[in-house]
CSV table of C-alpha atoms in Angstrom, one decimal:
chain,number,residue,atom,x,y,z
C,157,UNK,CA,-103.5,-71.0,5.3
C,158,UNK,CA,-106.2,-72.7,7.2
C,159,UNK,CA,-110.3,-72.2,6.0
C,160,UNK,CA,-113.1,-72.3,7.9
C,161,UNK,CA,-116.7,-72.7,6.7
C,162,UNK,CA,-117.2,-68.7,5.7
C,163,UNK,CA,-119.9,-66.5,4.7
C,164,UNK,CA,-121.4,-66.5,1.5
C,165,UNK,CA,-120.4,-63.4,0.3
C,166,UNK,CA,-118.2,-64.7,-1.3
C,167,UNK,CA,-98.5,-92.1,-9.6
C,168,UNK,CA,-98.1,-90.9,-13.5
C,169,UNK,CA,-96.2,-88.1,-13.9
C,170,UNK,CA,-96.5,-87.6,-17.9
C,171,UNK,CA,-98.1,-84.6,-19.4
C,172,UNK,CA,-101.8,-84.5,-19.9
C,173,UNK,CA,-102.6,-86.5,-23.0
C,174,UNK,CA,-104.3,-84.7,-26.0
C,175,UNK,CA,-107.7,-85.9,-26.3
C,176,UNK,CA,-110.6,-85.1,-28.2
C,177,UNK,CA,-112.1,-82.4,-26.7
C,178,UNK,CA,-114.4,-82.7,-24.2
C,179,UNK,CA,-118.3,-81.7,-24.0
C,180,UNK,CA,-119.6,-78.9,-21.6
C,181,UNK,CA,-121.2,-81.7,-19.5
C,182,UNK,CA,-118.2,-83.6,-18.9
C,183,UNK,CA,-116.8,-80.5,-17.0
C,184,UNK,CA,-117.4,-80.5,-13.4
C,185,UNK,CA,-119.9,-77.6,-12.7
C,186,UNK,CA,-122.4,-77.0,-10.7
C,187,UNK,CA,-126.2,-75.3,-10.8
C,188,UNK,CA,-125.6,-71.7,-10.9
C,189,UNK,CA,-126.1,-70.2,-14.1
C,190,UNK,CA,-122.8,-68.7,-15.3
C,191,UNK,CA,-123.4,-66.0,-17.9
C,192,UNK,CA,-119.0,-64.5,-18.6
C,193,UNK,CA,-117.7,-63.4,-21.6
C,194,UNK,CA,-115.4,-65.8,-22.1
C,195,UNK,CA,-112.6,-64.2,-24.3
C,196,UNK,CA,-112.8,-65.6,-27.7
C,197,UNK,CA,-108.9,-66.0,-28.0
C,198,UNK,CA,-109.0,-68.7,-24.9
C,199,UNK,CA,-111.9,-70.5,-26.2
C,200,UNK,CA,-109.1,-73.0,-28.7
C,201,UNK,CA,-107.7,-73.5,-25.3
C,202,UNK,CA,-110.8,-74.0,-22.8
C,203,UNK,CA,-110.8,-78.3,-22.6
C,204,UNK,CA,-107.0,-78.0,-22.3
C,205,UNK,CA,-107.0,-75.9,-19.4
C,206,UNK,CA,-109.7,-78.6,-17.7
C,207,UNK,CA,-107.2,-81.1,-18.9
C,208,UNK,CA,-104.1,-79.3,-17.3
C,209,UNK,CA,-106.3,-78.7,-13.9
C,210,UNK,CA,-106.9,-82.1,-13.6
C,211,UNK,CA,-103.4,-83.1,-14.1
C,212,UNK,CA,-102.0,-80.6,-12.0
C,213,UNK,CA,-104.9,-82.3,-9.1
C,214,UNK,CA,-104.0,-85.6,-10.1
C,215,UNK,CA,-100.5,-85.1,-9.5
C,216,UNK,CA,-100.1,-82.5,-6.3
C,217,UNK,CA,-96.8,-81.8,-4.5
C,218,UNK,CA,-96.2,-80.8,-1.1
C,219,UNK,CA,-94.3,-77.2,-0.1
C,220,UNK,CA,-90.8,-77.6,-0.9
C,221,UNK,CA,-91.0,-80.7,-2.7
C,222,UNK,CA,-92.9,-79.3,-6.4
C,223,UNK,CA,-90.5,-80.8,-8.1
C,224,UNK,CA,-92.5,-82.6,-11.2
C,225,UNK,CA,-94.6,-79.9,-10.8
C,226,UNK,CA,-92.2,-76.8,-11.9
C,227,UNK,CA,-90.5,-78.9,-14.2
C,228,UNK,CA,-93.8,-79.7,-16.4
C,229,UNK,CA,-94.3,-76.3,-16.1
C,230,UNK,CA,-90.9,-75.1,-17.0
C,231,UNK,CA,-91.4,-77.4,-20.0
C,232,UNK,CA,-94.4,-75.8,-20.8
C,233,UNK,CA,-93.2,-72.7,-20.9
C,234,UNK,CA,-90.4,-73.5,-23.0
C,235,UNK,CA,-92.4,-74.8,-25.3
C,236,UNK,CA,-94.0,-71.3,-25.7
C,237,UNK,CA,-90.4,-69.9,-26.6
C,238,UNK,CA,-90.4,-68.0,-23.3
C,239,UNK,CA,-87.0,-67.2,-21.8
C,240,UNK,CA,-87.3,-69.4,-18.3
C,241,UNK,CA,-85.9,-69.5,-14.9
C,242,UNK,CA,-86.5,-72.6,-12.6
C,243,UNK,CA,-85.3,-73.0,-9.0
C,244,UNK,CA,-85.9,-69.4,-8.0
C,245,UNK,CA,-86.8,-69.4,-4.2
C,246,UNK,CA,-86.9,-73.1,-4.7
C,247,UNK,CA,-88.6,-74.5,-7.0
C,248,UNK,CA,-90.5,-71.1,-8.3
C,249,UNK,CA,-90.5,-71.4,-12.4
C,250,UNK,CA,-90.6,-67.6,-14.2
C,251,UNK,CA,-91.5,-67.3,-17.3
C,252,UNK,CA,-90.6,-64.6,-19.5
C,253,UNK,CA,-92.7,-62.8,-22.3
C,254,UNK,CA,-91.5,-60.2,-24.2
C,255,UNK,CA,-93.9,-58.2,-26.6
C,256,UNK,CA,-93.1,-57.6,-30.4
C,257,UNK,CA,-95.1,-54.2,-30.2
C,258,UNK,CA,-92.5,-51.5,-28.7
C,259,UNK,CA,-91.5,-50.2,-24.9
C,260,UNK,CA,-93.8,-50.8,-22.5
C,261,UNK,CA,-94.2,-51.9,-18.9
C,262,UNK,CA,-93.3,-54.9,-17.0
C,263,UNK,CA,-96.0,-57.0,-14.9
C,264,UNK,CA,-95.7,-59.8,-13.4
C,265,UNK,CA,-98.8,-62.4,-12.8
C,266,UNK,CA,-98.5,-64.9,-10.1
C,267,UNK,CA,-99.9,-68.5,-9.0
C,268,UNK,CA,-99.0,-71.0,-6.2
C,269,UNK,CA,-98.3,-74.8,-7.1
C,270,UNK,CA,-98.0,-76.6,-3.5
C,271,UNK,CA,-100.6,-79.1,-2.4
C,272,UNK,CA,-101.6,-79.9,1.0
C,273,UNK,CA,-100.8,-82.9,3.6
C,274,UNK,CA,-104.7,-84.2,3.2
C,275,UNK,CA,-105.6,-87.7,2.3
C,276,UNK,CA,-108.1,-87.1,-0.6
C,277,UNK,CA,-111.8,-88.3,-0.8
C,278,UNK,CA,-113.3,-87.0,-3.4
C,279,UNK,CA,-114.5,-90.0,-6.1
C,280,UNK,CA,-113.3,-88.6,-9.6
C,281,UNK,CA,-110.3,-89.5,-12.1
C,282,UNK,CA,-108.7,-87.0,-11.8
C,283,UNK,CA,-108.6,-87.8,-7.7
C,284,UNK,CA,-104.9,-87.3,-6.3
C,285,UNK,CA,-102.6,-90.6,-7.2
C,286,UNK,CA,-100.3,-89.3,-4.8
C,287,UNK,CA,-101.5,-90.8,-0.8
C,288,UNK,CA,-101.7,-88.4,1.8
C,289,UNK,CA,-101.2,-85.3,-0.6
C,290,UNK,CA,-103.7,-82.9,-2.5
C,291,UNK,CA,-104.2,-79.9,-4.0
C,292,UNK,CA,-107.5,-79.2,-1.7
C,293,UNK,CA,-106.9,-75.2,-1.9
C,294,UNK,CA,-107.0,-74.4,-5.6
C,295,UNK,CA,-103.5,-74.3,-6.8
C,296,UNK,CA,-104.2,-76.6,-9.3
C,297,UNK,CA,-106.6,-74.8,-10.9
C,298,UNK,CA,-104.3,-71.5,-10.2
C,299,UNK,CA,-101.7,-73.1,-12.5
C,300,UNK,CA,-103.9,-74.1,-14.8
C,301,UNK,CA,-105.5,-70.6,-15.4
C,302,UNK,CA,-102.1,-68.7,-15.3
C,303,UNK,CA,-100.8,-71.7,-17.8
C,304,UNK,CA,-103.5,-71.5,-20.8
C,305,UNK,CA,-103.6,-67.4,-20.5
C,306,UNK,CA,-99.6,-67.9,-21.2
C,307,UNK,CA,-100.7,-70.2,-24.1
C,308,UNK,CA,-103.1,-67.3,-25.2
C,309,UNK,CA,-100.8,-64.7,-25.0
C,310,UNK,CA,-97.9,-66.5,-26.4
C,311,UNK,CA,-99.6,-67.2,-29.8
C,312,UNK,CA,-98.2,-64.8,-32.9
C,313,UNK,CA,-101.4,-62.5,-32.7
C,314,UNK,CA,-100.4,-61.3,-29.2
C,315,UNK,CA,-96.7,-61.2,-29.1
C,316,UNK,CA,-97.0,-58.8,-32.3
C,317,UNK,CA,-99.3,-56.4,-30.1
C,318,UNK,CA,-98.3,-56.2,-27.4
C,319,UNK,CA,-95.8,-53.7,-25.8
C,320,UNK,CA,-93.6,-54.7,-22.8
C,321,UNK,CA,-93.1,-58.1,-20.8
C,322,UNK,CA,-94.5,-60.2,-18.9
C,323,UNK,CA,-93.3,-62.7,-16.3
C,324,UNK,CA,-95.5,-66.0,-15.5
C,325,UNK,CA,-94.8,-66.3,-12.3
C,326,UNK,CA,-95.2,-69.9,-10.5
C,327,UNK,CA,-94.6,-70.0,-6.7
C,328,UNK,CA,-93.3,-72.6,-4.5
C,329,UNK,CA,-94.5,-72.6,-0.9
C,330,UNK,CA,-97.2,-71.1,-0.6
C,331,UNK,CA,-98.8,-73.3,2.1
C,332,UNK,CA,-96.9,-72.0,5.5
C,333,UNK,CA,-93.5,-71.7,3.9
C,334,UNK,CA,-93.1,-68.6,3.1
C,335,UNK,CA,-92.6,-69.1,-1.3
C,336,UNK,CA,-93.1,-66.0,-2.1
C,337,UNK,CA,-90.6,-64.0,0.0
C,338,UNK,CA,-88.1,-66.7,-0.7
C,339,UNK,CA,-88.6,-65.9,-4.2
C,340,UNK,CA,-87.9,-62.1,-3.4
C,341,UNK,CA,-84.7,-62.9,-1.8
C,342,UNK,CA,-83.5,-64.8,-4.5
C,343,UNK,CA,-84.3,-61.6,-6.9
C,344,UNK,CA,-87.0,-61.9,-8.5
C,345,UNK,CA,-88.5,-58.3,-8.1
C,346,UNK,CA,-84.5,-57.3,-9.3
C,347,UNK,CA,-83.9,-59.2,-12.2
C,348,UNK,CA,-84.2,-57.0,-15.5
C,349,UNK,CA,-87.0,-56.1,-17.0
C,350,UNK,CA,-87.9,-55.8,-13.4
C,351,UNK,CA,-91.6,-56.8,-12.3
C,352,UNK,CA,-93.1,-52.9,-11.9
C,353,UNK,CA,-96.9,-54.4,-10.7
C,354,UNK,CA,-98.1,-57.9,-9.8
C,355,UNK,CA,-101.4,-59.6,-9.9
C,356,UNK,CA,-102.7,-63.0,-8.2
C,357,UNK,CA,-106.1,-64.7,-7.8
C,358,UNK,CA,-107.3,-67.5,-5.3
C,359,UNK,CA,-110.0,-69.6,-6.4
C,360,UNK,CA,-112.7,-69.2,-3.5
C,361,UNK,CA,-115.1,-71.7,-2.9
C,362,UNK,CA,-117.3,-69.4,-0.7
C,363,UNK,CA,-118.6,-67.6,-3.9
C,364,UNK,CA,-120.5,-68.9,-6.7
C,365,UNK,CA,-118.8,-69.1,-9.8
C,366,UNK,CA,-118.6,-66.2,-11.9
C,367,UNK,CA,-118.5,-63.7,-8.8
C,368,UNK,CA,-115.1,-61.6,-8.5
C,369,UNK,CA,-114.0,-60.8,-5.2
C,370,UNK,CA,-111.9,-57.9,-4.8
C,371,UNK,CA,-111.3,-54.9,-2.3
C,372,UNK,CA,-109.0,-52.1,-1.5
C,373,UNK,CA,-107.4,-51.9,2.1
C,374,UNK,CA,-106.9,-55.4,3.9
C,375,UNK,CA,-108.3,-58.7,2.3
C,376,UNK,CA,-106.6,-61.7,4.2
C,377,UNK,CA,-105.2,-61.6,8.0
C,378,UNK,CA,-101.7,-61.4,8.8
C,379,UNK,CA,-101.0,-64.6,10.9
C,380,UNK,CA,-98.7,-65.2,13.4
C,381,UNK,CA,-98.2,-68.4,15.9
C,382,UNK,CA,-97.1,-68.5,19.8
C,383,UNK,CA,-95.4,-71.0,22.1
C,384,UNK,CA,-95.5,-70.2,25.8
C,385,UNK,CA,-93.2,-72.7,27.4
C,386,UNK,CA,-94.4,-73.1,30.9
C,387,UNK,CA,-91.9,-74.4,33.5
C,388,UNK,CA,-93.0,-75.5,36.9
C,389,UNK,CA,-91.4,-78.0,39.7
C,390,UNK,CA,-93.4,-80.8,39.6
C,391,UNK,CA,-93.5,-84.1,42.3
C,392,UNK,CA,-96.4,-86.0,43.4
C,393,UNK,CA,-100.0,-85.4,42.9
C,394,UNK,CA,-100.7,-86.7,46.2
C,395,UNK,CA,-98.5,-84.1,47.8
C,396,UNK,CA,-98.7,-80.7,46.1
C,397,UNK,CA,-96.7,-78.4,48.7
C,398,UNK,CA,-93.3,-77.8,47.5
C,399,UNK,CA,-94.3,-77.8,43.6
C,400,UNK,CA,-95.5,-75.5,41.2
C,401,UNK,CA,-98.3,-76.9,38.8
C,402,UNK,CA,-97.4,-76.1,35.2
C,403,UNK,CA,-100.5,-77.4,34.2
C,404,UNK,CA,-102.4,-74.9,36.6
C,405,UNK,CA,-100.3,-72.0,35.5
C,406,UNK,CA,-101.3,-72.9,31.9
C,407,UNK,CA,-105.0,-72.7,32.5
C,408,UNK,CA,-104.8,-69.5,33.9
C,409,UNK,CA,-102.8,-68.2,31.3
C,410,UNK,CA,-105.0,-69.9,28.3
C,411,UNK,CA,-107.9,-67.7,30.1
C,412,UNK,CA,-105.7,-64.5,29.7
C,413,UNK,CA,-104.6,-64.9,26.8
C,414,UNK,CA,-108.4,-65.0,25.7
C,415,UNK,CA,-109.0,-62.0,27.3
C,416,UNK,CA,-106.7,-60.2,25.1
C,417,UNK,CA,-109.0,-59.4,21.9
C,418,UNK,CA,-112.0,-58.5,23.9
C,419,UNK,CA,-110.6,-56.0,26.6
C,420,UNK,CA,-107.9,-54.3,24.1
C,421,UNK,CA,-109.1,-54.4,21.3
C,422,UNK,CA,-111.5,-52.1,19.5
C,423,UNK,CA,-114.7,-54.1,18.6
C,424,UNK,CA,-114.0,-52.2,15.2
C,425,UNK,CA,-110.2,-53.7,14.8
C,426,UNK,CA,-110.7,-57.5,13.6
C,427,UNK,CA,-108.2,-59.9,15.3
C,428,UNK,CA,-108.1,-63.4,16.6
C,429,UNK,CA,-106.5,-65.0,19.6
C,430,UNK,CA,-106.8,-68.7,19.1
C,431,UNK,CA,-104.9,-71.3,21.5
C,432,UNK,CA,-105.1,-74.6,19.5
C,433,UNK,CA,-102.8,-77.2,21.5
C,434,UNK,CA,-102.1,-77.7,25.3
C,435,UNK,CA,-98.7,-80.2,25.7
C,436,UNK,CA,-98.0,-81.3,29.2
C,437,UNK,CA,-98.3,-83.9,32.0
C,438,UNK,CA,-97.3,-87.3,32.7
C,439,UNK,CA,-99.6,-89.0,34.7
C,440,UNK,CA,-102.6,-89.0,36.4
C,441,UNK,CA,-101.1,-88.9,39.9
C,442,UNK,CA,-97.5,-86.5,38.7
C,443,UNK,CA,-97.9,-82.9,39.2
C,444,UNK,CA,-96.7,-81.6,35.7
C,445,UNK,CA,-93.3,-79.7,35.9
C,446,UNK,CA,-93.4,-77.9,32.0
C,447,UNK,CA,-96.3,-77.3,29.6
C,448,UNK,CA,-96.4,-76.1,25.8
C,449,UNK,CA,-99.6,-74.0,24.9
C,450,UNK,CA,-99.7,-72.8,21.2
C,451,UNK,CA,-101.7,-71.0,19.0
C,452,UNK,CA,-102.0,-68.8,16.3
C,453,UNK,CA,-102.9,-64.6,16.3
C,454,UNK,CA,-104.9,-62.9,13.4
C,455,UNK,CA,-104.6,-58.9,12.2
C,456,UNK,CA,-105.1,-56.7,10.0
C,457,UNK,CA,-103.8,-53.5,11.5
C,458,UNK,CA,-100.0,-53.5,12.2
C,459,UNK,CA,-101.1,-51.5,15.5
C,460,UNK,CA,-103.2,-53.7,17.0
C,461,UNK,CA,-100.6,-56.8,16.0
C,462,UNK,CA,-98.5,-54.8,18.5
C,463,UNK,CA,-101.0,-54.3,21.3
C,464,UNK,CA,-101.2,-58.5,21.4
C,465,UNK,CA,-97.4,-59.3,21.7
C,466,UNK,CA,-97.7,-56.7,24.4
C,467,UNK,CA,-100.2,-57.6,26.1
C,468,UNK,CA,-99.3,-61.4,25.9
C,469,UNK,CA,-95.6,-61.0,27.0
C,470,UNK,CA,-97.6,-59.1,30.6
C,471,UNK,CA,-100.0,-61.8,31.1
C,472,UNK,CA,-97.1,-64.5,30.9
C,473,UNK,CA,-95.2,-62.3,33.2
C,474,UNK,CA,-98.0,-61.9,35.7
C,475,UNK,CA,-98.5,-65.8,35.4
C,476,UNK,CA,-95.1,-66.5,35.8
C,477,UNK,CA,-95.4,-64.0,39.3
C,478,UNK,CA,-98.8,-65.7,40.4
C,479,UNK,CA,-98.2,-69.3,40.2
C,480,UNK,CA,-94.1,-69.6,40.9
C,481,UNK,CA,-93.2,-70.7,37.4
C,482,UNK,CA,-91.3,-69.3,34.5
C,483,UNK,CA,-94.0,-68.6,30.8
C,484,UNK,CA,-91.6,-68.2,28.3
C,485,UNK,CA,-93.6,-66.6,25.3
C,486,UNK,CA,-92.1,-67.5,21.8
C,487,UNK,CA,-94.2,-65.7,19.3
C,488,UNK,CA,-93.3,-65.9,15.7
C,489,UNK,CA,-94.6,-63.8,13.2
C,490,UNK,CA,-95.8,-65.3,9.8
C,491,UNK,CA,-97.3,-63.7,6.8
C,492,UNK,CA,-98.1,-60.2,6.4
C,493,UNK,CA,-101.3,-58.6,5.7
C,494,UNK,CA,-102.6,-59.4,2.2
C,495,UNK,CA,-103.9,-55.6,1.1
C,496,UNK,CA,-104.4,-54.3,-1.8
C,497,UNK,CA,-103.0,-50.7,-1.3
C,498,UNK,CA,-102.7,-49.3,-5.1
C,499,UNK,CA,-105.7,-47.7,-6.8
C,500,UNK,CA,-104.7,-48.0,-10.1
C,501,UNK,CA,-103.8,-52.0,-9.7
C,502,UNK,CA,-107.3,-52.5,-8.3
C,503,UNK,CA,-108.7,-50.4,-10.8
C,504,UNK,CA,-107.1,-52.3,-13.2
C,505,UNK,CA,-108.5,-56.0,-11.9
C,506,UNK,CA,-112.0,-54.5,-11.7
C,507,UNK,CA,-112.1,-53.3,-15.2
C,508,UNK,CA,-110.7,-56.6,-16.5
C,509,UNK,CA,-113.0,-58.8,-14.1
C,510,UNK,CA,-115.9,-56.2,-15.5
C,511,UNK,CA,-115.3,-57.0,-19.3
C,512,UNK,CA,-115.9,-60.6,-18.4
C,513,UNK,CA,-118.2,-60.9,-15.4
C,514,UNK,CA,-120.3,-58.4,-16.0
C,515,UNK,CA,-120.5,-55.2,-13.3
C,516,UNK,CA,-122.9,-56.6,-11.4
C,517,UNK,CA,-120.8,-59.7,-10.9
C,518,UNK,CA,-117.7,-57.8,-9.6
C,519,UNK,CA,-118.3,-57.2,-5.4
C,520,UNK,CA,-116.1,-56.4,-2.5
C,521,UNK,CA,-115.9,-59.4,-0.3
C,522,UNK,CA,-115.6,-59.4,3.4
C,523,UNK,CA,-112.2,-59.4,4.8
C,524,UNK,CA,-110.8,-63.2,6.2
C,525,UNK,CA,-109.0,-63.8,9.0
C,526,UNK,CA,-107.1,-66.4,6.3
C,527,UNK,CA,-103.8,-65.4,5.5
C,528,UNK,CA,-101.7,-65.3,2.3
C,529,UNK,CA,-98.2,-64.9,0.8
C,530,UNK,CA,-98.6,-62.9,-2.3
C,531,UNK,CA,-98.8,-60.0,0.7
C,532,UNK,CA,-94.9,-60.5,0.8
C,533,UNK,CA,-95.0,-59.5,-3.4
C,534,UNK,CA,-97.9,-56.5,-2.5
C,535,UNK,CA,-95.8,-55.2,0.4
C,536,UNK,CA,-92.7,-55.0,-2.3
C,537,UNK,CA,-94.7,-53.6,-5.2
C,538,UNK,CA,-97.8,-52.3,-6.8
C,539,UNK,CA,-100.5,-54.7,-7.6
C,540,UNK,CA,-104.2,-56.3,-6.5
C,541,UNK,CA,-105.2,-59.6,-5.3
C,542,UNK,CA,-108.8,-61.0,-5.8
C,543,UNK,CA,-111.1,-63.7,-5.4
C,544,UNK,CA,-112.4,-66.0,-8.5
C,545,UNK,CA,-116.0,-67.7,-7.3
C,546,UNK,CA,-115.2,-72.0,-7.9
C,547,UNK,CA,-118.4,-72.8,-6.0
C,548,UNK,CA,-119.8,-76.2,-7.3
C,549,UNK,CA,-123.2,-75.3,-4.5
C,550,UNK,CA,-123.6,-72.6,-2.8
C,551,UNK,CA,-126.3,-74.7,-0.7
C,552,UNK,CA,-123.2,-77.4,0.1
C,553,UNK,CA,-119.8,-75.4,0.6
C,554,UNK,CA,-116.3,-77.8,-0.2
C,555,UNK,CA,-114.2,-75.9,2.2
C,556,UNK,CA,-110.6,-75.4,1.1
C,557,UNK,CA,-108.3,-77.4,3.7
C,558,UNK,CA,-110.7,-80.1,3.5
C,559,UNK,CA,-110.7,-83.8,1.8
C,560,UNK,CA,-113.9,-83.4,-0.1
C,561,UNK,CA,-112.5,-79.9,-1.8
C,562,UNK,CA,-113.4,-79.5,-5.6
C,563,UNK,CA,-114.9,-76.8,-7.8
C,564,UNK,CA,-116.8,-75.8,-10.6
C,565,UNK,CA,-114.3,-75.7,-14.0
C,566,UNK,CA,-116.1,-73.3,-15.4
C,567,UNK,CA,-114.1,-70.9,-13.1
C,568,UNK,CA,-110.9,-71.3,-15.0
C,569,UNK,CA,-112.2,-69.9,-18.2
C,570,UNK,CA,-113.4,-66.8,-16.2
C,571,UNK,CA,-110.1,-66.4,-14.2
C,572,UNK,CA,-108.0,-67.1,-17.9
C,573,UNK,CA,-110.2,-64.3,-19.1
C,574,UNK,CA,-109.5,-61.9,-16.7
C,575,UNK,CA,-106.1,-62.1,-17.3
C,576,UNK,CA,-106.2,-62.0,-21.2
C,577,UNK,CA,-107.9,-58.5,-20.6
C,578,UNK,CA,-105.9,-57.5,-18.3
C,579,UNK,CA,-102.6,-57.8,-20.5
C,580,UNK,CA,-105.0,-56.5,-23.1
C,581,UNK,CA,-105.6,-53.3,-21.4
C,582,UNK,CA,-102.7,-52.9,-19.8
C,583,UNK,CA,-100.2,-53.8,-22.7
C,584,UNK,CA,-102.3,-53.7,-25.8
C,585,UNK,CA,-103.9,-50.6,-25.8
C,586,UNK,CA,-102.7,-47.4,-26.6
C,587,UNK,CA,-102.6,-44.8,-23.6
């Protein structure tokens, strides 16, 4: 998915080498003062999980092609005596970890591995060996976290305690293709001991680190993408009678379709109407016979999803009926809402995120007209979504999406944390 600057509210291919661990400065941070109660269990693991982000960052994979990526952390995982799956919904890795301790449920906890078509400019060594590709999003260090709390969890101490499974899982995909349902459909949410609530973070550079984001009800847009193919009769710009100007019939209808969000929709409904490339014309002095306008549409409510196909299948009717031409409207609809609809699951994040951040530290975020696949795993079962703060300055944003995109390490011990209690209370503790 695609960030904008948003509010504040919010080569080698080997494993990383094991190396003397590393000071606090060496860690790239940056000048808020992080005060988390780092659980004590990760802190044997805390300059491994730096070294395993910057690996991961080093090293990033576009959607579709992780290959290196799943199979270091299939390896990994092995390594940990888990029982593991590769090539589900591509190259998705799941991990299985079953608890010593008795019956108990099965939760599944979830992180994306697929870098991003960006040519990397960000001066560090651990900057992207791979041209033209880079984890500028987070994945890395989402892999990282959900890595090291495996490592945590998988040490004799835990296994003995705890009752029921859990799956690690590691998505393919995540960047516009669609990972997570492909993972569905190859049965991940079926296979025994079947996944009965799931839980996934995104690192969010538009908080400070050690601020949790999370909400009930709506967090990340659904998002959708249109093609109106506009075909005209074109001839001679010189002599205009006898044609019909796709390129005039595309200007009107780029206006329309503007008018869609602020004359249908409730100022109280969030959505988006964005028309982001124009296609058409030959020359200067040729009438154009066929233009291609596309662009993307942002929801939240199903209902008002619904009012936009309608009203933009009218206005390329009406413009097809104005100006002699035929707008053919292709509209394609992507990812789902991201909501977190279960009490219990968000219940469950904020508690966690509490025992580590502190109360004060744990705040709903606004809604983003982003968008997100792990809505394909909440529309299937229970669970929460939240944002970790990565901020390195809050006075100088690194937008995801963008070539200078880094964050403050400190965040993965938090996020690893989180997750440690969560299993903790979830699986640990007697009900």
């Amino acid at each position: 998915f695609f960030f904008d600057l948003l509010a504040k509210t919010m080569g080698d291919t080997k494993a990383p080498a094991a190396a003397s661990p590393a000071s606090s400065a060496e860690l790239k941070v940056g000048n808020d003062p992080l005060e988390a109660k780092i659980h004590p269990d990760f802190l044997p693991f805390k300059e491994d999980c730096v070294r395993l982000r910057r690996w991961f960052h080093k090293h990033p994979e576009l959607s579709l092609k992780e290959e290196k990526t799943a199979a270091f952390i299939a390896d990994e995982l092995k390594k940990l005596g888990m029982e593991v799956k590769t090539h589900v919904g591509g190259f998705g890795v799941v991990g299985l970890l079953k608890g010593e301790g008795g019956e108990g449920r099965t939760i599944g906890i979830r992180a994306d591995m697929d870098g991003l078509p960006i040519e990397e400019q960000v001066d560090e060594d651990y900057k992207s060996v791979n041209n033209g590709v880079m984890h500028a999003c987070g994945h890395d260090g989402h892999m990282a976290i959900l890595l090291t709390a495996a490592k945590v969890l998988s040490t004799k101490k835990w296994k003995k305690k705890m009752k029921g499974c859990i799956k690690f899982v590691f998505q393919p995909a995540e960047e516009g293709f669609a990972g997570a349902k492909a993972m569905i459909e190859d049965g991940l949410l079926e296979e025994s001991p079947k996944i009965e609530e799931i839980y996934g973070l995104h690192l969010w550079n538009y908080q400070q680190v050690g601020i949790v984001g999370v909400r009930m009800g709506p967090m990340m847009a659904a998002s959708d993408r249109f093609y109106v193919h506009v075909q005209g009769k074109g001839g001679h710009g010189a002599v205009p009678d006898g044609t019909a100007d796709a390129i005039v019939a595309s200007a009107q209808l780029i206006s329309g379709l503007h008018t869609i969000v602020p004359r249908n929709i409730s100022p109280l409904d969030p959505a988006v109407v964005t028309v982001g490339t124009v296609n058409g014309g030959w020359a200067s002095n040729v009438i154009a016979d066929k233009v291609t306008v596309s662009g993307t549409v942002r929801t939240f409510e199903k209902g008002v999803q619904k009012t936009i196909m309608k009203r933009m299948c009218a206005i390329c009717e009406g413009i097809g009926t104005a100006f002699d031409v035929r707008a053919n409207l292709d509209y394609q609809q992507g990812y789902p809402c991201t909501a977190n609809r279960s009490k219990t699951q968000y219940d469950n994040i904020v508690k966690a995120a509490e025992a580590v951040v502190g109360k004060d530290m744990v705040r709903e975020p606004r809604q983003v007209m982003c968008s997100e696949d792990m809505s394909y795993f909440l529309d299937q079962v229970p669970g929460c979504f939240f944002f970790l703060g990565s901020a390195l300055d809050m006075k100088d944003i690194r937008p995801h999406h963008k070539s200078v995109f880094d964050i403050d390490e400190r965040c993965l011990a938090v996020g690893a944390s989180i997750w440690v209690r969560l299993v903790d209370n979830l699986l640990c503790t007697e009900e």
